[in-house]
mmCIF file of C-alpha atoms and ligand atoms in Angstrom:
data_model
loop_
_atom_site.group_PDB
_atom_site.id
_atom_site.type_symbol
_atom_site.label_atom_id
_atom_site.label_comp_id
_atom_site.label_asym_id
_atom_site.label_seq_id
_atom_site.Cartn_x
_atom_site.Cartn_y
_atom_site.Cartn_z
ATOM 1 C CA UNK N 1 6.675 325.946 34.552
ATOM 2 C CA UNK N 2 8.581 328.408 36.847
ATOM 3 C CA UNK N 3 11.715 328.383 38.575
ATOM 4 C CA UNK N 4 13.502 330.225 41.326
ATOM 5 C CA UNK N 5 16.608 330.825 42.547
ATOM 6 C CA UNK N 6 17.525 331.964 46.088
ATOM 7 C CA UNK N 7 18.411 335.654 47.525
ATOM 8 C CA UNK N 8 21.854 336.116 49.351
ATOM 9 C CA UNK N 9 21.786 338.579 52.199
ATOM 10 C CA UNK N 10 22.513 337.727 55.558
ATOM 11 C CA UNK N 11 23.443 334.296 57.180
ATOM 12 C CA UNK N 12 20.146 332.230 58.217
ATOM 13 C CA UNK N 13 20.448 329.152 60.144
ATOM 14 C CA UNK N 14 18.529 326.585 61.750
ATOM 15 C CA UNK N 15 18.200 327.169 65.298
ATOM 16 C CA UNK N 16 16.012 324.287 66.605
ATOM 17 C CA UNK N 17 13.814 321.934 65.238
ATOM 18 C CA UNK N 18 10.567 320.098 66.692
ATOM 19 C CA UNK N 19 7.907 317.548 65.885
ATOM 20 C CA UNK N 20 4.926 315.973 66.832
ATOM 21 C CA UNK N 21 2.778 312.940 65.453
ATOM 22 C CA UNK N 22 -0.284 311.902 67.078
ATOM 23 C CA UNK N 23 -0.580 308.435 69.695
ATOM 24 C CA UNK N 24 -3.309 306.424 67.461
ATOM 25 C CA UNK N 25 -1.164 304.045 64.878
ATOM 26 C CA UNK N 26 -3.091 302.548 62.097
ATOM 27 C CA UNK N 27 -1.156 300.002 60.761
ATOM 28 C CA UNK N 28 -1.316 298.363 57.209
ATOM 29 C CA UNK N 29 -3.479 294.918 59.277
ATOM 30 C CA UNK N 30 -5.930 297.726 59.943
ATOM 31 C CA UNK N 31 -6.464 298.743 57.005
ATOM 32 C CA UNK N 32 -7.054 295.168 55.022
ATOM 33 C CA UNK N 33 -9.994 295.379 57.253
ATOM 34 C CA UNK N 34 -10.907 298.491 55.651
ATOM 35 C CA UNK N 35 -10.492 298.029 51.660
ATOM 36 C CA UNK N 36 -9.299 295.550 49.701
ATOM 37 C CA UNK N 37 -5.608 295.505 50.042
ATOM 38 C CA UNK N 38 -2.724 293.837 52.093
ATOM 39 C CA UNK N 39 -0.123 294.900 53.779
ATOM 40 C CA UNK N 40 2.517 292.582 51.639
ATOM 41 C CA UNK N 41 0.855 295.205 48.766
ATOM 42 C CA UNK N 42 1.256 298.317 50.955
ATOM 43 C CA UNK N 43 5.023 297.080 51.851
ATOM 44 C CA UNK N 44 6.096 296.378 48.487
ATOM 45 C CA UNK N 45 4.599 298.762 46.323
ATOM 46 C CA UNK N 46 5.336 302.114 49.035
ATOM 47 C CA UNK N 47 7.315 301.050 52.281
ATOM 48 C CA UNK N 48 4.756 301.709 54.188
ATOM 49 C CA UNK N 49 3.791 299.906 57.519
ATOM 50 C CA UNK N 50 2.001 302.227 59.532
ATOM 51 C CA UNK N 51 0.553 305.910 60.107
ATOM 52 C CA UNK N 52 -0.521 308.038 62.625
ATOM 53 C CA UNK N 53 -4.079 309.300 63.429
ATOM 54 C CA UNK N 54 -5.116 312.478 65.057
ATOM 55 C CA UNK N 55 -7.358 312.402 67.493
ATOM 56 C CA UNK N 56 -10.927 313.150 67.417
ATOM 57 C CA UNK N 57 -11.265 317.239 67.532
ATOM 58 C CA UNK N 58 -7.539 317.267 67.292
ATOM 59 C CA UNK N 59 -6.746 319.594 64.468
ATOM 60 C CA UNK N 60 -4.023 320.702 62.378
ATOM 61 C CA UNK N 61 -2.928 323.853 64.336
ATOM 62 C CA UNK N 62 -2.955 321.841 67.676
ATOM 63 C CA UNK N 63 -0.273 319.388 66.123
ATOM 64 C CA UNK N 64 1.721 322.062 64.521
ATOM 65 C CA UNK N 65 1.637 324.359 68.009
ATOM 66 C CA UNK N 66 2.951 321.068 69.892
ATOM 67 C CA UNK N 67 5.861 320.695 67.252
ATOM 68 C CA UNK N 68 6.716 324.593 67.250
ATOM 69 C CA UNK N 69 7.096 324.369 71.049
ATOM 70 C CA UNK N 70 9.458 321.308 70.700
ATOM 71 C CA UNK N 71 11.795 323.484 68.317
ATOM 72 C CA UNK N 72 11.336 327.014 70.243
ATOM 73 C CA UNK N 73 12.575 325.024 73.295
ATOM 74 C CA UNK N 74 15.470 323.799 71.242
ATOM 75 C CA UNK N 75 15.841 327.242 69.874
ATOM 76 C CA UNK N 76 15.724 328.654 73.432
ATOM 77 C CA UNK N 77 13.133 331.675 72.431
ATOM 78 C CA UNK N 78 9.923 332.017 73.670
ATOM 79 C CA UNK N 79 6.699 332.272 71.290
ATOM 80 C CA UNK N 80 6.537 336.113 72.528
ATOM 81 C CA UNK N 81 9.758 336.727 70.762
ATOM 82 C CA UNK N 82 8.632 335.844 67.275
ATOM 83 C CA UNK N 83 8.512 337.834 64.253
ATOM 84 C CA UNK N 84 6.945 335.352 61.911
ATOM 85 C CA UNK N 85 5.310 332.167 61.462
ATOM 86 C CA UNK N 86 4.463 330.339 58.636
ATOM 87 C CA UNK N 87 2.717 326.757 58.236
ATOM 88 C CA UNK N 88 2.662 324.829 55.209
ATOM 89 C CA UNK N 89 -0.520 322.735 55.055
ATOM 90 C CA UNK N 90 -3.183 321.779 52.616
ATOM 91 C CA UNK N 91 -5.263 320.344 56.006
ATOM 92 C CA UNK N 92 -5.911 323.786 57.303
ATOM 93 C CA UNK N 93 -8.125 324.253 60.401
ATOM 94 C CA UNK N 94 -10.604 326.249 58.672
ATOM 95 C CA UNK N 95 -10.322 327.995 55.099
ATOM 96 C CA UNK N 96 -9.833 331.110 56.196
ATOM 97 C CA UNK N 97 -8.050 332.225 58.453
ATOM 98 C CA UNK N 98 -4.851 331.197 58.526
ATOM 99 C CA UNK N 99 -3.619 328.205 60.300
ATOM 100 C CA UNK N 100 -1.108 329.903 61.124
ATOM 101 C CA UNK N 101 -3.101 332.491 63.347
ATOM 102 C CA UNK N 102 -4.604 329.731 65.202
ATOM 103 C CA UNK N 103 -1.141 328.826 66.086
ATOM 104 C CA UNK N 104 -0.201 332.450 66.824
ATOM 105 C CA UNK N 105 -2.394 332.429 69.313
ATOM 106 C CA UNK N 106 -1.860 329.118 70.936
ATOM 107 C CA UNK N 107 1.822 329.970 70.948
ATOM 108 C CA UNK N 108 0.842 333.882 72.607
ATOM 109 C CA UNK N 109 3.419 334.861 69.861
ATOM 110 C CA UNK N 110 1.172 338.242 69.225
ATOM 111 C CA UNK N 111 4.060 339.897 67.994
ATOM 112 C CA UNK N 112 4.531 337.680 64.934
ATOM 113 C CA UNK N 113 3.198 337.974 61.286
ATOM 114 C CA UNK N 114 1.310 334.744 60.308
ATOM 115 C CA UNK N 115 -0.105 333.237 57.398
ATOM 116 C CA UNK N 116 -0.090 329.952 55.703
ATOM 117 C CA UNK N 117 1.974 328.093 52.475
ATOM 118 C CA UNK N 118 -0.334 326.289 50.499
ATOM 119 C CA UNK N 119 2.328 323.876 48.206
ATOM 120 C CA UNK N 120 1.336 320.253 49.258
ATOM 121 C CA UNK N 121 4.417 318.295 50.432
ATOM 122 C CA UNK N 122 6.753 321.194 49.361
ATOM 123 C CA UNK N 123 5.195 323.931 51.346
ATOM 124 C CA UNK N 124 7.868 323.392 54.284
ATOM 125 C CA UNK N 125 10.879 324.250 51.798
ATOM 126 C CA UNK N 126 8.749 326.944 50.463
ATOM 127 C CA UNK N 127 8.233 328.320 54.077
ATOM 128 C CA UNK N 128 11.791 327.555 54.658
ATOM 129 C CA UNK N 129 12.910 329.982 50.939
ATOM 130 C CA UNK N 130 10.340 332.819 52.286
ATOM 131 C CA UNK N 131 11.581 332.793 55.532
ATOM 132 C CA UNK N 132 15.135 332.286 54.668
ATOM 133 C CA UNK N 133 14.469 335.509 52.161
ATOM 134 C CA UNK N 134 12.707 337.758 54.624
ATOM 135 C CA UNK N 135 15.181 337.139 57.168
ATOM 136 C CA UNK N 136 18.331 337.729 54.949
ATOM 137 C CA UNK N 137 17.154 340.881 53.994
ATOM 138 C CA UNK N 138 16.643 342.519 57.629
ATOM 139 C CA UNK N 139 12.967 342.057 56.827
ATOM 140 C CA UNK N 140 12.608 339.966 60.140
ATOM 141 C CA UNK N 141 15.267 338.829 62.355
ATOM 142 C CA UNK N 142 13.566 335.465 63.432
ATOM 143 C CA UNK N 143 10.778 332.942 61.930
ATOM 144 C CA UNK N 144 9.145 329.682 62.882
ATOM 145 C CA UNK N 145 8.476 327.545 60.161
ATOM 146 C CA UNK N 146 5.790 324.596 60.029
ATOM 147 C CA UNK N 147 4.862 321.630 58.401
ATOM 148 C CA UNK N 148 1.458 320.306 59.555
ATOM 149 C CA UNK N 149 -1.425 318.218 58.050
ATOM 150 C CA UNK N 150 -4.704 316.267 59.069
ATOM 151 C CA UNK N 151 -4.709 314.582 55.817
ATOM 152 C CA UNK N 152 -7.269 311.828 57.749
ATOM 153 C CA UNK N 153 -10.067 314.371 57.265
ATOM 154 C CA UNK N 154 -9.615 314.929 53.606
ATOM 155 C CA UNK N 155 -9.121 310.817 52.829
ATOM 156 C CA UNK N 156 -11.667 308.947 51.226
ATOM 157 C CA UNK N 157 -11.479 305.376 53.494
ATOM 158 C CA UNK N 158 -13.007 303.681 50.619
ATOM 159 C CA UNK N 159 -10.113 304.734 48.059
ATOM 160 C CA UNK N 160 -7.518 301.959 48.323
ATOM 161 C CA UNK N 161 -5.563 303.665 45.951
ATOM 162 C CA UNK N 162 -5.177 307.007 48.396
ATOM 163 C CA UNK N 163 -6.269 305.430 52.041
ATOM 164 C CA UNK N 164 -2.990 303.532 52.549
ATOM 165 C CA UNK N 165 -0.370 306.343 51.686
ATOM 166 C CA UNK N 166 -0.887 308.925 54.006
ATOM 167 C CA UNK N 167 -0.966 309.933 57.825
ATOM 168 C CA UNK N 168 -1.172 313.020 60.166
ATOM 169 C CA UNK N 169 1.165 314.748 62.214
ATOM 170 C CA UNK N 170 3.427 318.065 61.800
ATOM 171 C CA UNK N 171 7.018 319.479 61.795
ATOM 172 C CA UNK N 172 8.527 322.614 62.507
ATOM 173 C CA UNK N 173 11.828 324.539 62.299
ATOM 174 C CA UNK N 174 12.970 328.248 64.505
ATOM 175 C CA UNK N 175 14.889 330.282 61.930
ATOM 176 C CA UNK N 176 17.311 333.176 62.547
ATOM 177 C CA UNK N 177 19.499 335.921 61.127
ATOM 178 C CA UNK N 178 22.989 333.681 62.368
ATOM 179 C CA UNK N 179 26.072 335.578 62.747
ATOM 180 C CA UNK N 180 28.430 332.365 63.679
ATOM 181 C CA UNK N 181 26.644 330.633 60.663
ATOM 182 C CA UNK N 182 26.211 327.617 61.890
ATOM 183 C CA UNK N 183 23.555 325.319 60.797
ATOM 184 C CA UNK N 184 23.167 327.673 57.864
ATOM 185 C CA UNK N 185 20.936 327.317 54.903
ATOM 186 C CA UNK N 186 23.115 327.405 51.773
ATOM 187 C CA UNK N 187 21.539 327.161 49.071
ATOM 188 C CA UNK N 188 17.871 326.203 48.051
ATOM 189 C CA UNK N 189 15.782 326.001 44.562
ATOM 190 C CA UNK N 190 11.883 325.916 44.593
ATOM 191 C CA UNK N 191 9.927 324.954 40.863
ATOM 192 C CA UNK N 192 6.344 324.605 39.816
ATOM 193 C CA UNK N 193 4.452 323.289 36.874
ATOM 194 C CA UNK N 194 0.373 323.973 37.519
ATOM 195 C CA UNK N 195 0.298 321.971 33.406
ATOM 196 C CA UNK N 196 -0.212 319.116 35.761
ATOM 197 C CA UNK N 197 -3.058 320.309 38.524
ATOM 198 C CA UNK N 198 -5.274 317.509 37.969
ATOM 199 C CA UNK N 199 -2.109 314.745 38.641
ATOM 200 C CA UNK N 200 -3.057 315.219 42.344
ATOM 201 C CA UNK N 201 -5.564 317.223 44.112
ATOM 202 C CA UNK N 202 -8.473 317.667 46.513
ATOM 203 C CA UNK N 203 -11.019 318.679 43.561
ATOM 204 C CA UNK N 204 -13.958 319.663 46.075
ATOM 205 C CA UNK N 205 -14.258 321.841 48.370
ATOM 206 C CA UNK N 206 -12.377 325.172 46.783
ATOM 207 C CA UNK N 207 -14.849 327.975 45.311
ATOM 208 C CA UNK N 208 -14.134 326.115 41.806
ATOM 209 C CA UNK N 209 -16.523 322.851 43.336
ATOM 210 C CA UNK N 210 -18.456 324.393 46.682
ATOM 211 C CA UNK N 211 -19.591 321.746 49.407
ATOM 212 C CA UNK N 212 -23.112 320.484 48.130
ATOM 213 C CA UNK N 213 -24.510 317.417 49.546
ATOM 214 C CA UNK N 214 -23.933 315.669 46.096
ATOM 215 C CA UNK N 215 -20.356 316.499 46.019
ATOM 216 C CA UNK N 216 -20.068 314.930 49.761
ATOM 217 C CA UNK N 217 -21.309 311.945 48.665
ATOM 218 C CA UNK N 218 -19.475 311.560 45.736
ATOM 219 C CA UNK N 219 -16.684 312.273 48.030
ATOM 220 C CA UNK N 220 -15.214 315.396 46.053
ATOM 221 C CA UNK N 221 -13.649 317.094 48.642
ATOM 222 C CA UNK N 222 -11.148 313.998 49.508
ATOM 223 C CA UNK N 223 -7.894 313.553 47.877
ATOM 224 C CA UNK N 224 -7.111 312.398 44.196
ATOM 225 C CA UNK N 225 -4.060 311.063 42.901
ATOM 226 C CA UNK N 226 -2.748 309.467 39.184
ATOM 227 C CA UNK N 227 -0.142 307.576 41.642
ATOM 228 C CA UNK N 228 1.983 306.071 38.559
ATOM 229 C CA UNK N 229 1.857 309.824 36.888
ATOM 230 C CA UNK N 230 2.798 311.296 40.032
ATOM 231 C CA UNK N 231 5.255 308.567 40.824
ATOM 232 C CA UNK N 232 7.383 309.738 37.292
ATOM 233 C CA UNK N 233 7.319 313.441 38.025
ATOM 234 C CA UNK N 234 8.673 313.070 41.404
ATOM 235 C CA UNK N 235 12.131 310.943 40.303
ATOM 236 C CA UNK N 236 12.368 313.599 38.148
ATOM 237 C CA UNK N 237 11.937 316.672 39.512
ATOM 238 C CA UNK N 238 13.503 315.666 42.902
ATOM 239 C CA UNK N 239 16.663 314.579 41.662
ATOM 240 C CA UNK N 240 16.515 317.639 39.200
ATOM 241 C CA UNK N 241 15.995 320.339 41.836
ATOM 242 C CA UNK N 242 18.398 318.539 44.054
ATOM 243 C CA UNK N 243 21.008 319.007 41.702
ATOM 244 C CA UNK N 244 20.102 322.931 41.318
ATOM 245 C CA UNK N 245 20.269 323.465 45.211
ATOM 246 C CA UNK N 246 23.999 321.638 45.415
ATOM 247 C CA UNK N 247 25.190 323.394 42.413
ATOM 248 C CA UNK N 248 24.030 326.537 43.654
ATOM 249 C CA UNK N 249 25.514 326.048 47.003
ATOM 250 C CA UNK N 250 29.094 325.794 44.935
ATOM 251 C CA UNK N 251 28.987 322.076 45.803
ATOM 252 C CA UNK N 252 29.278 318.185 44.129
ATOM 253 C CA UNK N 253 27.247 315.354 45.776
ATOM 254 C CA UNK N 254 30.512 313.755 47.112
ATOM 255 C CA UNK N 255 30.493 317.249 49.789
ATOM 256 C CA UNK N 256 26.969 315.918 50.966
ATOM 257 C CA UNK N 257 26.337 313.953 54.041
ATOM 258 C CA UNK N 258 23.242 313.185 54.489
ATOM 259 C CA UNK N 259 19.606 313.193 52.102
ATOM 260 C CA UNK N 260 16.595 314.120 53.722
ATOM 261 C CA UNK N 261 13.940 313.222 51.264
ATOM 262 C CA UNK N 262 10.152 313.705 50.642
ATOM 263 C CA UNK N 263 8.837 310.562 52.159
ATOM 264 C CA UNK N 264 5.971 309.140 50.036
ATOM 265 C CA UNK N 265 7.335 306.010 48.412
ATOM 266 C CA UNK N 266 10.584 304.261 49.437
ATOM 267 C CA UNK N 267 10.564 303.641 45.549
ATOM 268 C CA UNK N 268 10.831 306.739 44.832
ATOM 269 C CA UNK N 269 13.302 307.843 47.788
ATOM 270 C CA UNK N 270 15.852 304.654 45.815
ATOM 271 C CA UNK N 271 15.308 305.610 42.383
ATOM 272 C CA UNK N 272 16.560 309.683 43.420
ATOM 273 C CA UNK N 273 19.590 308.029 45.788
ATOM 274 C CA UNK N 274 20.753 305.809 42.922
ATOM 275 C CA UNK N 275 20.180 308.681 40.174
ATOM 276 C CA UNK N 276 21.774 311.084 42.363
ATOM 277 C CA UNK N 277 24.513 308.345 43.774
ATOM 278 C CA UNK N 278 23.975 308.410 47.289
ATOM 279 C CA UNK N 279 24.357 305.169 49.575
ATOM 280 C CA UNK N 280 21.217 303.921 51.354
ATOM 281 C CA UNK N 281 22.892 304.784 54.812
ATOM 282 C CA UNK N 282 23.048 308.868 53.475
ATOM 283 C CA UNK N 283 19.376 308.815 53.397
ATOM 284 C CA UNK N 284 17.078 308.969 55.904
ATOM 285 C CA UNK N 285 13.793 307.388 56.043
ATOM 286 C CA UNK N 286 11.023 307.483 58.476
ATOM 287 C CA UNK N 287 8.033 306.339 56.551
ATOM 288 C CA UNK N 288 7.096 303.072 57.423
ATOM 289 C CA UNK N 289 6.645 304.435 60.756
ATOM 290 C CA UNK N 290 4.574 307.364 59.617
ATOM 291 C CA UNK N 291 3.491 306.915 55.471
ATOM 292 C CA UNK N 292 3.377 310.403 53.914
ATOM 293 C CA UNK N 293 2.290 313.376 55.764
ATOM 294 C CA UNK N 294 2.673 316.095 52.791
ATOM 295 C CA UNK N 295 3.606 319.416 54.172
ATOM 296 C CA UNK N 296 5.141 317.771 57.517
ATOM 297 C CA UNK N 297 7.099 314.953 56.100
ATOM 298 C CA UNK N 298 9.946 316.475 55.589
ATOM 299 C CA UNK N 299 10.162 318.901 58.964
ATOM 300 C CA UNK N 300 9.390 315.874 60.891
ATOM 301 C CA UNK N 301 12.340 313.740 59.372
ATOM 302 C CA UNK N 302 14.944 317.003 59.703
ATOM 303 C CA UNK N 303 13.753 317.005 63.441
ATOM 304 C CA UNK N 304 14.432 312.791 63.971
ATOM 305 C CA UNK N 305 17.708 313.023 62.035
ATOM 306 C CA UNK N 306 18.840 316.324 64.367
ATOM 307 C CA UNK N 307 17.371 314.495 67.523
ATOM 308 C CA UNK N 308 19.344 311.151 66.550
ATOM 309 C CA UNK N 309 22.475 312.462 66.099
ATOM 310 C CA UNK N 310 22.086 311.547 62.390
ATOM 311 C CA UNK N 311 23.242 314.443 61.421
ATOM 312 C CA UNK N 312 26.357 315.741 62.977
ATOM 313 C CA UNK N 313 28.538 319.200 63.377
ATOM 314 C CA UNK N 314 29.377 320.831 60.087
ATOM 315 C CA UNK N 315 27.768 317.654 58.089
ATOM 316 C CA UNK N 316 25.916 318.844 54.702
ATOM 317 C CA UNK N 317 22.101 318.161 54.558
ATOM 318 C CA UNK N 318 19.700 317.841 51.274
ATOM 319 C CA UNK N 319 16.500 318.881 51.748
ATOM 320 C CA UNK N 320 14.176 317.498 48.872
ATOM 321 C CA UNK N 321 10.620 317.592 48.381
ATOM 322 C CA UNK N 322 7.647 317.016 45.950
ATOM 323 C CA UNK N 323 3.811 317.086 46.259
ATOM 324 C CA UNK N 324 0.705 318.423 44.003
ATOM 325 C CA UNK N 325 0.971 321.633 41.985
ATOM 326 C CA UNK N 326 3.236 320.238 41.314
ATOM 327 C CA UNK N 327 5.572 321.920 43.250
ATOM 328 C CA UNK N 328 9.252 320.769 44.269
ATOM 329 C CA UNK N 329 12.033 322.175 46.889
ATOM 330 C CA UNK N 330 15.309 321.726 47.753
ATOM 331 C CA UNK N 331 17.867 322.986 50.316
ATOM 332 C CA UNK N 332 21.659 322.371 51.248
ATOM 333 C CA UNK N 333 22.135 323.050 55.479
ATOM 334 C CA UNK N 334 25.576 323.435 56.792
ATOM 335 C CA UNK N 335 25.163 321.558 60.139
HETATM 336 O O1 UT7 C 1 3.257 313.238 48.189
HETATM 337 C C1 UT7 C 1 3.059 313.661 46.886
HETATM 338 C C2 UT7 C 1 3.732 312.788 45.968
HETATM 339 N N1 UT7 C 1 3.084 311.499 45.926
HETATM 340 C C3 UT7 C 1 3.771 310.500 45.461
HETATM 341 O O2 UT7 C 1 4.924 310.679 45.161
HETATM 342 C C4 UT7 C 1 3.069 309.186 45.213
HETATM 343 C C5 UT7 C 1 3.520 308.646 43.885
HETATM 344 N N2 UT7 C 1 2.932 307.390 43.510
HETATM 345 C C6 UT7 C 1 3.155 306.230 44.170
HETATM 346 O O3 UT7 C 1 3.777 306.207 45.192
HETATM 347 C C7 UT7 C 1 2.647 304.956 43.549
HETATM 348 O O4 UT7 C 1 2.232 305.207 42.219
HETATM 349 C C8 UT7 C 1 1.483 304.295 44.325
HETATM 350 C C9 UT7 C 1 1.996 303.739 45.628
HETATM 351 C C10 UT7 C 1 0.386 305.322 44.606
HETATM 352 C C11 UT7 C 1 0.888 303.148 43.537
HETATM 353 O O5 UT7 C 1 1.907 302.220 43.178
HETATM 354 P P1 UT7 C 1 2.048 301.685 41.689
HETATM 355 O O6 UT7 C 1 3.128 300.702 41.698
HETATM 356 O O7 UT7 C 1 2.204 302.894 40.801
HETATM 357 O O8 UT7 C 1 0.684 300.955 41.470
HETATM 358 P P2 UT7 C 1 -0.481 301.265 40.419
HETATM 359 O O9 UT7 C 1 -1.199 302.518 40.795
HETATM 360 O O10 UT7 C 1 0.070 301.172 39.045
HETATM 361 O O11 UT7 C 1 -1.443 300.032 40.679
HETATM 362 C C12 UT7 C 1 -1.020 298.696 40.425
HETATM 363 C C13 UT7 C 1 -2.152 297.761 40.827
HETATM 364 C C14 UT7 C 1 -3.492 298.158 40.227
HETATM 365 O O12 UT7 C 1 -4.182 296.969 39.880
HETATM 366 P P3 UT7 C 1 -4.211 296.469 38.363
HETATM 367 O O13 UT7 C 1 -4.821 297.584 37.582
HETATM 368 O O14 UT7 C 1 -2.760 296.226 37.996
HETATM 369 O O15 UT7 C 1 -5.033 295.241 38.445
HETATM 370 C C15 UT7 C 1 -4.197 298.815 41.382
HETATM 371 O O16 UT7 C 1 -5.592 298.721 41.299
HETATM 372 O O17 UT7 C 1 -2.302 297.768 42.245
HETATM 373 C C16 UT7 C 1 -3.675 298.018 42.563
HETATM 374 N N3 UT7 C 1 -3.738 298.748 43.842
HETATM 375 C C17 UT7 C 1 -3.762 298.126 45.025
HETATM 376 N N4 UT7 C 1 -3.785 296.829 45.365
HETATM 377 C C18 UT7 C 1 -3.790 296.538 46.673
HETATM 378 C C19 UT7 C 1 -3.741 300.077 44.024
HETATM 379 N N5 UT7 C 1 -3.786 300.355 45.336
HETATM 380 C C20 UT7 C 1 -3.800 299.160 45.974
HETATM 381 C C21 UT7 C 1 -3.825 298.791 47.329
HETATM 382 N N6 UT7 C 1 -3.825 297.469 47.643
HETATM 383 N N7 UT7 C 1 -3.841 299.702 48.343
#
């Protein structure tokens, strides 16, 4: 297991945010007609009443270019001006290359370096830490970060156990060296423990399990969870690494205003609020509208909660996230 701790340097802040989630709902009725399930089950056990679809030959990089124009617009530069761009996503277009260089392109940003984060539903608070890091050193002076998946394509629609918990769409976040320091990124903490690869994974696929006919049909390369595993791991680390990131930032719970969490489970989003004594009204949820979209969950819900007003001037924001690795983020934003 590794842990991390964040570089100081310059201010970085959050200049604009943007999302994006595709038209076709699927709701939790559609999918009793699917596999064996209902959505009383769905509701109960995860919170979850519907997701969002992409549409056919939509693919990861166009969602996350339509969120990245949504924040540059709020961010008031133009994809020309870039330095660097960064998606998180374990739904890329194509192995290699980069997402990211699909997007680079779609946004004409041919000035920016681009590559990809590959740390399941953490990978936008990992973008966020290497961006953050590159721009408080002088590396870069500006970065767009992105949260995108297609996690339909990898989903095996015979799995009730997977099929009900996830959705598409993608999030995204303009970074820059910040001189006022508003909406500044205070602190973060980022942690990994590969002991637990198998807890949750896409097993086929990879060069470890190539694409063979027999692995298609056996449906390797969709994804595989232990949910009740996972489900333990995530409480903990969550809570754990949002403690690290508020301590870090020389703050106590009682300074923040509002949690931002992974959304997966709603279980999982109460058992971290009551652990870390937050009130349901400081947390904000989005995933009975959209289940869990790894990567983007978390960009989409900072963009809803700046767009709503949710989160106002000067308030403190928690960032936390968990997905397969296992990996695990946090962040504390000065608004
Ligand atoms: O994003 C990365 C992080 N991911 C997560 O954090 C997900 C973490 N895990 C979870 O959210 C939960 O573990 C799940 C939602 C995946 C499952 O909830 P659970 O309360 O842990 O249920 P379970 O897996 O222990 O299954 C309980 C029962 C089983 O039946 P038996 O063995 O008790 O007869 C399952 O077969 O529920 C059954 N089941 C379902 N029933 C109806 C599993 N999936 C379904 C379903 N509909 N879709």
């Amino acid at each position: 297991m590794s842990e991390q701790a964040i570089v100081t340097g310059r201010p970085v802040s959050i200049s604009g945010t943007g999302s994006y989630l595709p038209e076709k709902v699927l709701t939790n009725h559609d999918l009793e007609k699917l596999v064996e399930t209902s959505d009383d089950w769905i509701t109960t056990r995860t919170g979850i009443k519907e997701r969002r679809i992409a549409a056919e030959g939509e693919c990861t990089s166009d969602m996350a270019t339509k969120a990245a124009l949504r924040a540059l617009e709020q961010a008031g530069i133009e994809g020309a001006d870039l330095n660097l761009i960064i998606v998180a996503t374990i739904t890329p277009d194509t192995l290699t290359p980069a997402t990211a260089c699909y997007v680079q392109r779609k946004l004409g940003a041919m000035k920016a370096v681009a590559f990809d984060v590959s740390a399941a539903c953490s990978g936008f608070l990992y973008a966020m830490e290497i961006a953050h890091s590159c721009i408080a050193t002088g590396a870069f002076d500006n970065a767009l970060i992105i949260g995108a998946e297609k996690l339909s394509a990898f989903i095996n629609w015979q799995d009730r156990n997977t099929c009900v918990l996830f959705g598409d769409g993608s999030g995204a976040a303009v970074m820059r060296a910040s001189p006022n320091g508003h909406r500044r990124v205070l602190a973060s903490h980022l942690g990994t423990d590969g002991e637990q690869t198998e807890l949750l994974n896409i097993p086929g696929g990879g060069a470890a399990c190539p694409i063979t006919l027999d692995n298609v049909e056996r449906r390797l390369a969709t994804l595989a969870m232990q949910g009740r595993e996972v489900f333990k791991h995530a409480v903990t680390a969550m809570r754990q690494a949002a403690e690290l990131a508020i301590a870090k930032a020389g703050l106590t719970i009682a300074d923040i205003n509002l949690v931002i969490p992974h959304q997966a489970n709603l279980r999982i989003i109460q058992a971290i609020s009551e652990r870390l004594g937050v009130t349901e009204d400081q947390v904000f949820v989005n995933l009975h509208r959209y289940g869990n979209t790894s990567a983007a969950a978390v960009a989409i819900a900072l963009d809803e909660a700046n767009r709503s007003g949710a989160i106002k001037e000067n308030d403190r924001v928690l960032l936390i996230a968990f997905g397969a690795g296992l990996t695990w983020a946090s962040a504390v934003i000065e608004w």
